[in-house]
Amino acid sequence: MPQSYQQIRPDLALQIRLVVTDVDGTMTTAEDSMSLAALEAVRRLEEQGVVVGLASGRALPRLESVAQRAGITGPIIAENGGVAKLTRDDQLADLGYSRQPAIRALEKLKGLFPKAIEETEDDKFRLVDIGIKSHGVETAELRSHLDDVELLDSGYMLHLLQKGVSKGLTLMRLLARIGDGSLSPEEVMVFGDSTTDMSLFQLFPHSVLIVNPRLPAKQRQAVLEVAEYISDLTFGDGFAQVVLHILDARKA
Ligand SMILES: [Mg+2]
């Protein structure tokens, strides 16, 4: 079980040089708009010299707008790790990932469940991952027909993605290329709300779970097992609460 965020001590707060956060469920409100408190918390981190990056299942254009709004200067990881940039003005990083496994999986699922599988509107902006919605067929049932592809559930949509691709692995691969290249995983704090953030929680020692009351019980259990700290408040309010605690602890 994670500890309360209040257990984040000044020495750890001062050690953190990079915060990487999920967006939906983590920096949003219960109504699914961007949380102003979360955006303000990000701005304050950047002001205090802590670089902030994003790691989301969203397509890149919908993250670049968030990054611009919040004044984010760190890496932007889109499509659950499939696509990334070192900074918002940089070129796409060459990660070598392919969309072919996701396309094959989509065709298979559409063949098996023609009425249930719906492609999402922003798929045209996606390069590696495919976002889908399933109407009436359980995720576990869909997964049982797939072998060489990831099927992720963000709580907002399902994602088909090349096997092995994850937010955590992509962040790890980018780490040596961020800033002067001297960042270690111990200097990173990762934030997320769901099972699509598990790879971040597993690969980085300092992680914060933001409470998302909409998370199904089984998924909640899985994220509780791997996150180090947890917020009290939900959604973007929880994110802001933890960040403000870290900023205060840095001054202590
Ligand atoms: Mg999320």
Coordinates of N, CA and C and ligand atoms in Angstrom, one line a residue:
M1 N 0.8 -1.2 0.0 CA 0.0 0.0 0.0 C 0.9 1.3 0.0
P2 N 0.5 2.3 -0.8 CA 1.3 3.5 -0.8 C 1.1 4.2 0.5
Q3 N 2.1 5.1 0.8 CA 2.1 5.9 2.0 C 1.4 7.2 1.6
S4 N 0.9 8.0 2.6 CA 0.4 9.3 2.3 C 1.4 10.2 1.7
Y5 N 1.0 11.1 0.8 CA 2.0 12.1 0.2 C 2.7 12.9 1.3
Q6 N 2.0 13.0 2.5 CA 2.6 13.8 3.5 C 3.9 13.2 4.0
Q7 N 4.2 11.9 3.7 CA 5.5 11.3 4.0 C 6.6 11.7 3.1
I8 N 6.3 12.5 2.1 CA 7.4 13.0 1.2 C 8.2 14.0 2.0
R9 N 9.4 13.7 2.3 CA 10.3 14.5 3.2 C 11.1 15.5 2.4
P10 N 11.6 16.6 3.1 CA 12.3 17.6 2.4 C 13.5 17.1 1.6
D11 N 14.2 16.0 2.1 CA 15.4 15.6 1.4 C 15.0 15.0 0.0
L12 N 13.9 14.2 0.0 CA 13.4 13.7 -1.2 C 12.8 14.8 -2.1
A13 N 12.1 15.7 -1.5 CA 11.5 16.8 -2.3 C 12.6 17.6 -3.0
L14 N 13.8 17.8 -2.3 CA 14.9 18.5 -2.9 C 15.6 17.7 -4.0
Q15 N 15.5 16.4 -3.9 CA 16.3 15.5 -4.8 C 15.6 15.5 -6.2
I16 N 14.3 15.8 -6.2 CA 13.5 15.7 -7.5 C 13.9 16.8 -8.5
R17 N 14.3 16.4 -9.7 CA 14.7 17.4 -10.7 C 13.7 17.3 -11.9
L18 N 12.9 16.2 -12.0 CA 12.0 16.1 -13.1 C 10.7 15.4 -12.5
V19 N 9.6 16.0 -12.9 CA 8.3 15.5 -12.6 C 7.6 15.1 -13.9
V20 N 7.2 13.8 -14.0 CA 6.5 13.4 -15.2 C 5.1 12.9 -14.8
T21 N 4.1 13.5 -15.5 CA 2.8 13.2 -15.1 C 1.8 12.8 -16.2
D22 N 1.0 11.9 -15.9 CA -0.2 11.5 -16.7 C -1.1 12.8 -16.8
V23 N -2.0 12.8 -17.7 CA -3.0 13.9 -17.8 C -4.4 13.5 -17.4
D24 N -5.0 12.6 -18.1 CA -6.4 12.3 -17.9 C -6.6 11.6 -16.6
G25 N -7.4 12.1 -15.7 CA -7.6 11.5 -14.4 C -6.6 12.0 -13.3
T26 N -5.5 12.5 -13.8 CA -4.4 13.0 -12.9 C -4.4 14.5 -12.8
M27 N -4.5 15.2 -14.0 CA -4.5 16.7 -14.1 C -5.8 17.2 -14.5
T28 N -6.9 16.4 -14.5 CA -8.2 16.8 -15.0 C -9.1 16.9 -13.8
T29 N -10.3 17.4 -14.0 CA -11.4 17.5 -13.0 C -12.3 16.3 -13.1
A30 N -13.2 16.2 -12.2 CA -14.3 15.2 -12.3 C -15.1 15.3 -13.5
E31 N -15.1 16.6 -14.1 CA -15.9 16.8 -15.3 C -15.0 16.6 -16.6
D32 N -13.8 16.2 -16.4 CA -12.9 15.9 -17.5 C -12.3 17.1 -18.2
S33 N -12.4 18.3 -17.6 CA -11.6 19.4 -18.2 C -10.3 19.5 -17.5
M34 N -9.4 20.3 -18.0 CA -8.1 20.5 -17.3 C -8.3 21.2 -16.0
S35 N -7.7 20.7 -14.9 CA -7.8 21.3 -13.6 C -6.9 22.6 -13.5
L36 N -7.5 23.7 -13.2 CA -6.7 24.9 -13.1 C -5.7 24.8 -12.0
A37 N -6.1 24.1 -10.9 CA -5.2 24.0 -9.8 C -4.0 23.1 -10.2
A38 N -4.2 22.1 -11.0 CA -3.1 21.3 -11.5 C -2.2 22.1 -12.4
L39 N -2.8 22.8 -13.3 CA -2.0 23.7 -14.3 C -1.1 24.7 -13.5
E40 N -1.7 25.3 -12.5 CA -1.0 26.2 -11.7 C 0.2 25.5 -10.9
A41 N -0.1 24.3 -10.4 CA 0.9 23.6 -9.7 C 2.1 23.3 -10.6
V42 N 1.8 22.9 -11.8 CA 2.9 22.7 -12.8 C 3.7 23.9 -13.1
R43 N 3.0 25.0 -13.2 CA 3.7 26.3 -13.5 C 4.7 26.6 -12.3
R44 N 4.2 26.3 -11.1 CA 5.1 26.6 -9.9 C 6.3 25.7 -9.8
L45 N 6.1 24.4 -10.2 CA 7.2 23.5 -10.3 C 8.3 24.1 -11.2
E46 N 7.9 24.4 -12.4 CA 8.8 24.9 -13.4 C 9.5 26.2 -12.9
E47 N 8.7 27.1 -12.2 CA 9.3 28.3 -11.7 C 10.4 28.0 -10.6
Q48 N 10.2 26.9 -9.9 CA 11.2 26.5 -8.9 C 12.3 25.7 -9.4
G49 N 12.4 25.5 -10.7 CA 13.5 24.8 -11.3 C 13.3 23.3 -11.5
V50 N 12.1 22.8 -11.2 CA 11.8 21.4 -11.4 C 11.2 21.3 -12.8
V51 N 11.8 20.6 -13.7 CA 11.3 20.4 -15.0 C 10.1 19.4 -15.0
V52 N 9.1 19.8 -15.8 CA 7.9 18.9 -15.8 C 7.7 18.4 -17.2
G53 N 7.3 17.1 -17.3 CA 7.0 16.4 -18.5 C 5.7 15.7 -18.4
L54 N 5.1 15.3 -19.6 CA 3.8 14.6 -19.6 C 4.0 13.2 -20.2
A55 N 3.2 12.3 -19.7 CA 3.2 10.9 -20.2 C 1.8 10.5 -20.2
S56 N 1.2 10.4 -21.4 CA -0.3 10.2 -21.6 C -0.6 9.2 -22.7
G57 N -1.8 8.8 -22.7 CA -2.3 8.0 -23.8 C -2.9 8.9 -24.9
R58 N -2.9 10.2 -24.7 CA -3.4 11.1 -25.7 C -2.5 11.1 -26.9
A59 N -3.1 11.5 -28.1 CA -2.2 11.8 -29.3 C -1.4 13.1 -29.0
L60 N -0.3 13.2 -29.7 CA 0.6 14.3 -29.4 C 0.0 15.8 -29.5
P61 N -0.8 16.1 -30.5 CA -1.3 17.5 -30.5 C -2.1 17.9 -29.3
R62 N -2.8 16.9 -28.7 CA -3.6 17.2 -27.5 C -2.7 17.3 -26.2
L63 N -1.5 16.9 -26.3 CA -0.6 17.1 -25.2 C 0.2 18.4 -25.4
E64 N 0.6 18.7 -26.6 CA 1.3 19.9 -26.9 C 0.6 21.1 -26.4
S65 N -0.8 21.1 -26.6 CA -1.6 22.2 -26.1 C -1.5 22.3 -24.6
V66 N -1.6 21.2 -23.9 CA -1.5 21.2 -22.4 C -0.1 21.7 -22.0
A67 N 0.9 21.3 -22.7 CA 2.3 21.7 -22.4 C 2.5 23.2 -22.5
Q68 N 1.9 23.7 -23.6 CA 2.0 25.1 -23.8 C 1.3 25.9 -22.7
R69 N 0.1 25.5 -22.4 CA -0.8 26.1 -21.5 C -0.1 26.2 -20.1
A70 N 0.6 25.1 -19.7 CA 1.2 25.0 -18.4 C 2.6 25.4 -18.3
G71 N 3.2 25.8 -19.5 CA 4.6 26.2 -19.5 C 5.6 25.1 -19.2
I72 N 5.2 23.9 -19.7 CA 6.0 22.7 -19.5 C 7.3 22.7 -20.4
T73 N 8.4 22.4 -19.8 CA 9.7 22.4 -20.6 C 10.3 21.0 -20.8
G74 N 9.7 20.0 -20.2 CA 10.3 18.7 -20.2 C 9.7 17.8 -21.4
P75 N 10.0 16.5 -21.3 CA 9.6 15.6 -22.4 C 8.1 15.4 -22.5
I76 N 7.6 15.2 -23.7 CA 6.2 14.9 -23.9 C 6.1 13.5 -24.5
I77 N 5.5 12.6 -23.7 CA 5.4 11.2 -24.1 C 3.9 11.0 -24.4
A78 N 3.6 10.7 -25.7 CA 2.2 10.5 -26.1 C 1.9 9.1 -26.4
E79 N 0.6 8.7 -26.7 CA 0.2 7.4 -27.1 C 0.8 6.3 -26.2
N80 N 0.7 6.5 -24.9 CA 1.2 5.5 -23.9 C 2.6 5.0 -24.1
G81 N 3.5 6.0 -24.6 CA 4.9 5.6 -24.8 C 5.3 5.4 -26.3
G82 N 4.3 5.3 -27.1 CA 4.6 5.1 -28.5 C 5.3 6.2 -29.3
V83 N 5.0 7.4 -28.8 CA 5.5 8.6 -29.5 C 6.1 9.6 -28.4
A84 N 7.2 10.2 -28.7 CA 7.7 11.2 -27.7 C 8.6 12.3 -28.3
K85 N 8.7 13.4 -27.6 CA 9.5 14.5 -27.9 C 10.3 14.9 -26.7
L86 N 11.5 15.3 -26.8 CA 12.3 15.7 -25.6 C 11.8 17.0 -25.0
T87 N 11.4 17.9 -25.9 CA 10.7 19.1 -25.4 C 9.6 19.4 -26.4
R88 N 8.7 20.4 -26.1 CA 7.6 20.6 -27.0 C 8.0 21.2 -28.3
D89 N 9.1 21.8 -28.4 CA 9.5 22.4 -29.7 C 10.5 21.5 -30.5
D90 N 10.8 20.3 -29.9 CA 11.7 19.4 -30.6 C 11.0 18.6 -31.6
Q91 N 11.9 17.8 -32.4 CA 11.3 16.9 -33.4 C 10.9 15.6 -32.6
L92 N 10.2 14.7 -33.3 CA 9.8 13.4 -32.7 C 11.1 12.7 -32.4
A93 N 11.1 12.0 -31.2 CA 12.3 11.2 -30.9 C 12.1 9.9 -31.7
D94 N 13.3 9.3 -32.2 CA 13.2 8.1 -32.9 C 13.2 6.9 -32.0
L95 N 12.0 6.4 -31.7 CA 11.9 5.2 -30.8 C 11.8 3.9 -31.5
G96 N 11.5 3.9 -32.8 CA 11.5 2.7 -33.6 C 10.3 1.9 -33.4
Y97 N 9.2 2.5 -32.9 CA 8.0 1.7 -32.7 C 7.1 1.7 -34.0
S98 N 6.3 0.6 -34.1 CA 5.5 0.5 -35.3 C 4.0 0.4 -34.9
R99 N 3.2 0.8 -35.9 CA 1.7 0.7 -35.7 C 1.1 -0.6 -36.2
Q100 N 2.0 -1.3 -36.9 CA 1.4 -2.5 -37.6 C 0.8 -3.5 -36.6
P101 N 1.4 -3.8 -35.5 CA 0.7 -4.8 -34.5 C -0.7 -4.3 -34.1
A102 N -0.8 -3.0 -33.9 CA -2.1 -2.4 -33.4 C -3.1 -2.5 -34.6
I103 N -2.6 -2.2 -35.8 CA -3.6 -2.3 -37.0 C -4.1 -3.7 -37.2
R104 N -3.1 -4.7 -37.0 CA -3.5 -6.1 -37.2 C -4.5 -6.5 -36.1
A105 N -4.3 -6.1 -34.9 CA -5.2 -6.4 -33.7 C -6.5 -5.8 -34.0
L106 N -6.6 -4.5 -34.4 CA -7.8 -3.8 -34.7 C -8.7 -4.6 -35.7
E107 N -8.0 -5.0 -36.8 CA -8.7 -5.7 -37.8 C -9.3 -7.1 -37.3
K108 N -8.5 -7.7 -36.5 CA -9.0 -9.0 -35.9 C -10.2 -8.7 -35.0
L109 N -10.1 -7.7 -34.1 CA -11.2 -7.4 -33.2 C -12.5 -7.0 -34.0
K110 N -12.3 -6.2 -35.0 CA -13.4 -5.8 -35.8 C -14.1 -6.9 -36.6
G111 N -13.3 -7.9 -37.0 CA -13.8 -9.1 -37.6 C -14.6 -10.0 -36.6
L112 N -14.1 -10.1 -35.4 CA -14.8 -10.9 -34.4 C -16.0 -10.2 -33.8
F113 N -15.9 -8.9 -33.6 CA -17.0 -8.1 -32.9 C -17.3 -6.9 -33.7
P114 N -17.9 -7.1 -34.9 CA -18.1 -5.9 -35.8 C -18.9 -4.8 -35.2
K115 N -19.9 -5.1 -34.3 CA -20.8 -4.1 -33.8 C -20.2 -3.4 -32.5
A116 N -19.2 -4.1 -31.9 CA -18.8 -3.6 -30.6 C -17.6 -2.7 -30.7
I117 N -16.8 -2.8 -31.7 CA -15.5 -2.0 -31.7 C -15.7 -0.7 -32.5
E118 N -15.4 0.4 -31.8 CA -15.5 1.7 -32.4 C -14.1 2.4 -32.3
E119 N -13.6 2.9 -33.5 CA -12.4 3.6 -33.4 C -12.7 5.0 -32.9
T120 N -11.7 5.6 -32.2 CA -12.0 6.9 -31.6 C -11.6 8.1 -32.6
E121 N -12.1 9.2 -32.3 CA -12.0 10.3 -33.2 C -10.6 10.8 -33.5
D122 N -9.7 10.7 -32.4 CA -8.4 11.3 -32.6 C -7.4 10.2 -33.1
D123 N -7.9 9.1 -33.6 CA -7.0 8.1 -34.2 C -6.2 8.6 -35.4
K124 N -6.8 9.6 -36.1 CA -6.1 10.1 -37.2 C -4.9 10.9 -36.8
F125 N -4.8 11.3 -35.6 CA -3.5 11.9 -35.1 C -2.5 11.0 -34.5
R126 N -2.9 9.7 -34.4 CA -2.0 8.7 -33.7 C -1.1 8.0 -34.7
L127 N 0.1 7.8 -34.3 CA 1.2 7.2 -35.1 C 1.5 5.8 -34.7
V128 N 1.3 5.4 -33.5 CA 1.7 4.1 -33.0 C 0.5 3.3 -32.4
D129 N -0.2 4.0 -31.5 CA -1.3 3.4 -30.7 C -2.6 3.6 -31.5
I130 N -3.5 2.7 -31.2 CA -4.9 2.9 -31.8 C -5.9 3.0 -30.6
G131 N -6.6 4.1 -30.5 CA -7.6 4.2 -29.4 C -8.9 3.6 -29.9
I132 N -9.5 2.7 -29.1 CA -10.9 2.2 -29.4 C -11.8 2.2 -28.3
K133 N -13.1 2.1 -28.6 CA -14.1 1.9 -27.5 C -14.8 0.6 -27.8
S134 N -15.1 -0.1 -26.7 CA -15.8 -1.4 -26.9 C -17.2 -1.2 -26.3
H135 N -18.2 -1.6 -27.1 CA -19.6 -1.5 -26.7 C -20.1 -2.9 -26.4
G136 N -20.1 -3.2 -25.1 CA -20.8 -4.5 -24.7 C -19.8 -5.7 -24.7
V137 N -18.6 -5.6 -25.1 CA -17.6 -6.7 -24.9 C -16.6 -6.3 -23.9
E138 N -16.4 -7.2 -22.9 CA -15.5 -6.9 -21.8 C -14.0 -6.9 -22.3
T139 N -13.2 -6.0 -21.6 CA -11.8 -5.9 -22.0 C -11.1 -7.3 -21.9
A140 N -11.4 -8.1 -20.9 CA -10.7 -9.4 -20.8 C -11.1 -10.3 -21.9
E141 N -12.3 -10.2 -22.4 CA -12.7 -11.0 -23.6 C -11.9 -10.6 -24.8
L142 N -11.8 -9.3 -25.0 CA -11.0 -8.8 -26.2 C -9.6 -9.2 -26.1
R143 N -9.0 -9.1 -24.9 CA -7.6 -9.4 -24.6 C -7.4 -10.9 -24.9
S144 N -8.4 -11.8 -24.7 CA -8.1 -13.2 -24.8 C -8.0 -13.6 -26.3
H145 N -8.3 -12.7 -27.2 CA -8.1 -12.9 -28.7 C -6.8 -12.3 -29.2
L146 N -6.1 -11.7 -28.4 CA -4.9 -11.0 -28.8 C -3.6 -11.6 -28.2
D147 N -2.6 -11.7 -29.0 CA -1.4 -12.2 -28.3 C -0.1 -11.3 -28.4
D148 N 0.1 -10.7 -29.6 CA 1.3 -9.9 -29.8 C 1.1 -8.4 -29.6
V149 N 0.2 -8.0 -28.8 CA -0.1 -6.6 -28.7 C -0.6 -6.3 -27.3
E150 N -0.3 -5.0 -26.9 CA -0.9 -4.6 -25.6 C -2.3 -4.1 -25.7
L151 N -3.2 -4.4 -24.8 CA -4.5 -3.8 -24.8 C -4.6 -3.1 -23.4
L152 N -4.5 -1.8 -23.4 CA -4.5 -1.0 -22.2 C -5.9 -0.4 -22.0
D153 N -6.3 -0.2 -20.7 CA -7.5 0.5 -20.4 C -7.2 1.7 -19.5
S154 N -7.4 2.9 -20.1 CA -7.0 4.1 -19.3 C -8.2 4.5 -18.5
G155 N -9.3 3.9 -18.6 CA -10.5 4.4 -17.9 C -11.3 5.4 -18.8
Y156 N -10.6 5.8 -19.9 CA -11.2 6.8 -20.8 C -11.4 6.1 -22.1
M157 N -10.5 5.3 -22.5 CA -10.7 4.5 -23.8 C -9.7 3.3 -23.7
L158 N -9.9 2.4 -24.6 CA -8.9 1.2 -24.7 C -7.8 1.6 -25.7
H159 N -6.7 1.1 -25.5 CA -5.6 1.3 -26.5 C -4.9 0.0 -27.0
L160 N -4.8 -0.1 -28.3 CA -4.0 -1.2 -28.9 C -2.6 -0.6 -29.2
L161 N -1.6 -1.4 -28.8 CA -0.2 -0.8 -28.9 C 0.8 -2.0 -29.0
Q162 N 1.8 -1.7 -29.8 CA 2.9 -2.7 -29.9 C 3.3 -3.3 -28.6
K163 N 3.5 -4.6 -28.5 CA 3.9 -5.3 -27.3 C 5.2 -4.7 -26.7
G164 N 5.2 -4.5 -25.4 CA 6.4 -4.0 -24.7 C 6.5 -2.5 -24.7
V165 N 5.7 -1.8 -25.5 CA 5.8 -0.3 -25.4 C 5.0 0.2 -24.2
S166 N 5.6 1.1 -23.4 CA 5.0 1.7 -22.3 C 5.5 3.1 -22.0
K167 N 4.7 3.8 -21.2 CA 5.1 5.1 -20.8 C 6.5 5.0 -20.0
G168 N 6.6 4.1 -19.1 CA 7.7 4.0 -18.2 C 9.0 3.7 -19.0
L169 N 8.9 2.7 -20.0 CA 10.1 2.3 -20.8 C 10.5 3.5 -21.6
T170 N 9.5 4.2 -22.2 CA 9.9 5.3 -23.1 C 10.6 6.4 -22.3
L171 N 10.1 6.7 -21.1 CA 10.7 7.7 -20.2 C 12.1 7.3 -19.9
M172 N 12.3 6.0 -19.5 CA 13.6 5.5 -19.2 C 14.6 5.7 -20.4
R173 N 14.1 5.4 -21.6 CA 14.9 5.5 -22.8 C 15.3 6.9 -23.1
L174 N 14.4 7.9 -22.7 CA 14.7 9.3 -23.0 C 15.6 9.9 -21.9
L175 N 15.7 9.3 -20.7 CA 16.3 10.0 -19.6 C 17.7 10.5 -19.9
A176 N 18.5 9.8 -20.5 CA 19.9 10.2 -20.8 C 20.0 11.3 -21.8
R177 N 18.8 11.6 -22.4 CA 18.8 12.7 -23.5 C 18.2 13.9 -23.0
I178 N 17.7 13.9 -21.7 CA 17.0 15.1 -21.1 C 18.1 16.0 -20.5
G179 N 17.9 17.3 -20.8 CA 18.9 18.3 -20.2 C 20.3 18.0 -20.5
D180 N 21.2 18.0 -19.4 CA 22.6 17.7 -19.7 C 22.8 16.1 -19.6
G181 N 21.8 15.3 -19.6 CA 22.0 13.9 -19.6 C 22.4 13.3 -18.3
S182 N 22.3 14.0 -17.2 CA 22.8 13.5 -15.9 C 21.7 13.0 -15.0
L183 N 20.4 13.0 -15.5 CA 19.3 12.7 -14.6 C 19.4 11.2 -14.3
S184 N 19.1 10.8 -13.0 CA 19.0 9.4 -12.7 C 17.5 9.2 -12.3
P185 N 17.1 7.9 -12.4 CA 15.7 7.6 -12.0 C 15.3 8.1 -10.6
E186 N 16.3 8.1 -9.7 CA 16.0 8.6 -8.3 C 15.7 10.1 -8.3
E187 N 16.0 10.8 -9.3 CA 15.7 12.3 -9.4 C 14.4 12.6 -10.1
V188 N 13.6 11.5 -10.4 CA 12.4 11.7 -11.1 C 11.2 11.3 -10.2
M189 N 10.1 12.1 -10.3 CA 8.9 11.7 -9.6 C 7.8 11.6 -10.6
V190 N 7.1 10.4 -10.6 CA 6.1 10.2 -11.6 C 4.7 10.2 -11.0
F191 N 3.7 10.7 -11.7 CA 2.3 10.8 -11.2 C 1.4 10.1 -12.2
G192 N 0.4 9.4 -11.7 CA -0.6 8.8 -12.5 C -1.8 8.3 -11.7
D193 N -2.9 7.9 -12.4 CA -4.1 7.5 -11.7 C -4.6 6.1 -12.1
S194 N -4.0 5.4 -13.1 CA -4.6 4.2 -13.5 C -3.6 3.2 -13.9
T195 N -4.1 2.0 -14.4 CA -3.2 0.9 -14.8 C -2.3 1.3 -16.0
T196 N -2.6 2.3 -16.8 CA -1.8 2.7 -17.9 C -0.5 3.4 -17.3
D197 N -0.5 3.7 -16.1 CA 0.7 4.3 -15.4 C 1.6 3.3 -14.7
M198 N 1.2 2.1 -14.7 CA 1.9 1.0 -13.9 C 3.4 1.0 -14.3
S199 N 3.7 1.1 -15.6 CA 5.1 1.0 -16.0 C 5.9 2.1 -15.4
L200 N 5.3 3.3 -15.2 CA 6.0 4.4 -14.6 C 6.2 4.1 -13.1
F201 N 5.2 3.6 -12.5 CA 5.3 3.2 -11.0 C 6.3 2.1 -10.8
Q202 N 6.4 1.2 -11.8 CA 7.3 0.0 -11.6 C 8.8 0.4 -11.9
L203 N 9.0 1.3 -12.9 CA 10.4 1.5 -13.3 C 11.0 2.7 -12.5
F204 N 10.2 3.6 -11.9 CA 10.8 4.7 -11.2 C 10.5 4.6 -9.7
P205 N 11.5 4.8 -8.9 CA 11.3 4.5 -7.5 C 10.4 5.5 -6.8
H206 N 10.2 6.7 -7.3 CA 9.4 7.7 -6.6 C 8.1 8.0 -7.4
S207 N 7.0 7.5 -6.9 CA 5.8 7.5 -7.7 C 4.6 8.0 -6.8
V208 N 3.7 8.7 -7.4 CA 2.5 9.2 -6.7 C 1.3 8.7 -7.4
L209 N 0.4 8.1 -6.7 CA -0.9 7.7 -7.2 C -1.9 8.8 -6.9
I210 N -2.6 9.3 -7.9 CA -3.6 10.3 -7.7 C -5.0 9.5 -7.7
V211 N -5.7 9.8 -6.6 CA -7.0 9.0 -6.5 C -8.0 9.4 -7.6
N212 N -8.4 8.3 -8.3 CA -9.5 8.5 -9.3 C -10.6 7.6 -8.9
P213 N -11.7 8.1 -8.3 CA -12.8 7.3 -7.8 C -13.5 6.5 -8.9
R214 N -13.3 6.8 -10.1 CA -13.9 6.0 -11.2 C -13.2 4.8 -11.6
L215 N -12.0 4.6 -11.0 CA -11.2 3.4 -11.4 C -11.9 2.1 -10.9
P216 N -12.1 1.1 -11.7 CA -12.7 -0.1 -11.2 C -11.8 -0.8 -10.2
A217 N -12.5 -1.5 -9.2 CA -11.8 -2.1 -8.0 C -10.6 -2.9 -8.4
K218 N -10.7 -3.7 -9.4 CA -9.5 -4.6 -9.7 C -8.3 -3.8 -10.1
Q219 N -8.6 -2.7 -10.9 CA -7.5 -1.9 -11.4 C -6.9 -1.0 -10.2
R220 N -7.8 -0.6 -9.3 CA -7.3 0.1 -8.2 C -6.4 -0.7 -7.3
Q221 N -6.7 -2.0 -7.2 CA -5.9 -2.9 -6.4 C -4.5 -3.0 -7.0
A222 N -4.5 -3.1 -8.4 CA -3.2 -3.2 -9.1 C -2.3 -2.0 -8.9
V223 N -2.9 -0.8 -9.0 CA -2.1 0.4 -8.9 C -1.6 0.6 -7.4
L224 N -2.5 0.3 -6.5 CA -2.2 0.4 -5.1 C -0.9 -0.4 -4.7
E225 N -0.8 -1.5 -5.4 CA 0.4 -2.4 -5.1 C 1.7 -1.9 -5.5
V226 N 1.7 -0.9 -6.5 CA 3.0 -0.5 -7.0 C 3.4 1.0 -6.7
A227 N 2.4 1.8 -6.4 CA 2.7 3.2 -6.2 C 3.3 3.4 -4.8
E228 N 4.2 4.4 -4.7 CA 4.9 4.7 -3.4 C 4.1 5.6 -2.5
Y229 N 3.5 6.6 -3.1 CA 2.7 7.6 -2.3 C 1.4 7.8 -3.0
I230 N 0.4 8.3 -2.2 CA -1.0 8.5 -2.7 C -1.5 9.9 -2.2
S231 N -2.3 10.5 -3.0 CA -3.0 11.8 -2.7 C -4.1 11.5 -1.7
D232 N -4.6 12.5 -1.1 CA -5.9 12.4 -0.4 C -7.1 12.8 -1.3
L233 N -6.9 14.0 -1.9 CA -7.9 14.5 -2.8 C -7.9 13.8 -4.2
T234 N -9.0 14.0 -4.9 CA -9.1 13.2 -6.2 C -8.7 14.1 -7.4
F235 N -8.4 13.4 -8.5 CA -8.1 14.1 -9.8 C -7.1 15.2 -9.7
G236 N -7.3 16.3 -10.4 CA -6.4 17.4 -10.4 C -6.2 18.1 -9.1
D237 N -7.2 18.1 -8.2 CA -7.0 18.6 -6.9 C -6.0 17.8 -6.1
G238 N -6.0 16.5 -6.3 CA -5.0 15.6 -5.6 C -3.6 15.9 -6.2
F239 N -3.5 16.1 -7.5 CA -2.2 16.4 -8.1 C -1.7 17.7 -7.5
A240 N -2.5 18.7 -7.4 CA -2.1 20.0 -6.9 C -1.7 19.9 -5.4
Q241 N -2.5 19.2 -4.7 CA -2.2 19.0 -3.3 C -0.8 18.4 -3.1
V242 N -0.4 17.4 -3.8 CA 0.9 16.7 -3.6 C 2.0 17.6 -4.1
V243 N 1.8 18.3 -5.2 CA 2.8 19.2 -5.7 C 3.1 20.3 -4.7
L244 N 2.0 20.9 -4.2 CA 2.2 22.0 -3.3 C 2.9 21.5 -2.0
H245 N 2.6 20.3 -1.6 CA 3.4 19.7 -0.4 C 4.9 19.6 -0.8
I246 N 5.2 19.2 -2.0 CA 6.6 19.0 -2.4 C 7.3 20.4 -2.4
L247 N 6.6 21.4 -3.0 CA 7.2 22.7 -3.1 C 7.4 23.3 -1.7
D248 N 6.5 23.1 -0.8 CA 6.7 23.5 0.6 C 7.8 22.8 1.3
A249 N 7.9 21.5 1.1 CA 8.9 20.7 1.7 C 10.3 21.1 1.2
R250 N 10.4 21.6 -0.1 CA 11.7 22.0 -0.6 C 12.2 23.3 0.1
K251 N 11.2 24.0 0.7 CA 11.6 25.3 1.4 C 11.9 25.0 2.9
A252 N 11.5 23.8 3.4 CA 11.6 23.5 4.8 C 13.1 23.4 5.2
Ligands
MG1 MG -4.9 8.7 -16.5

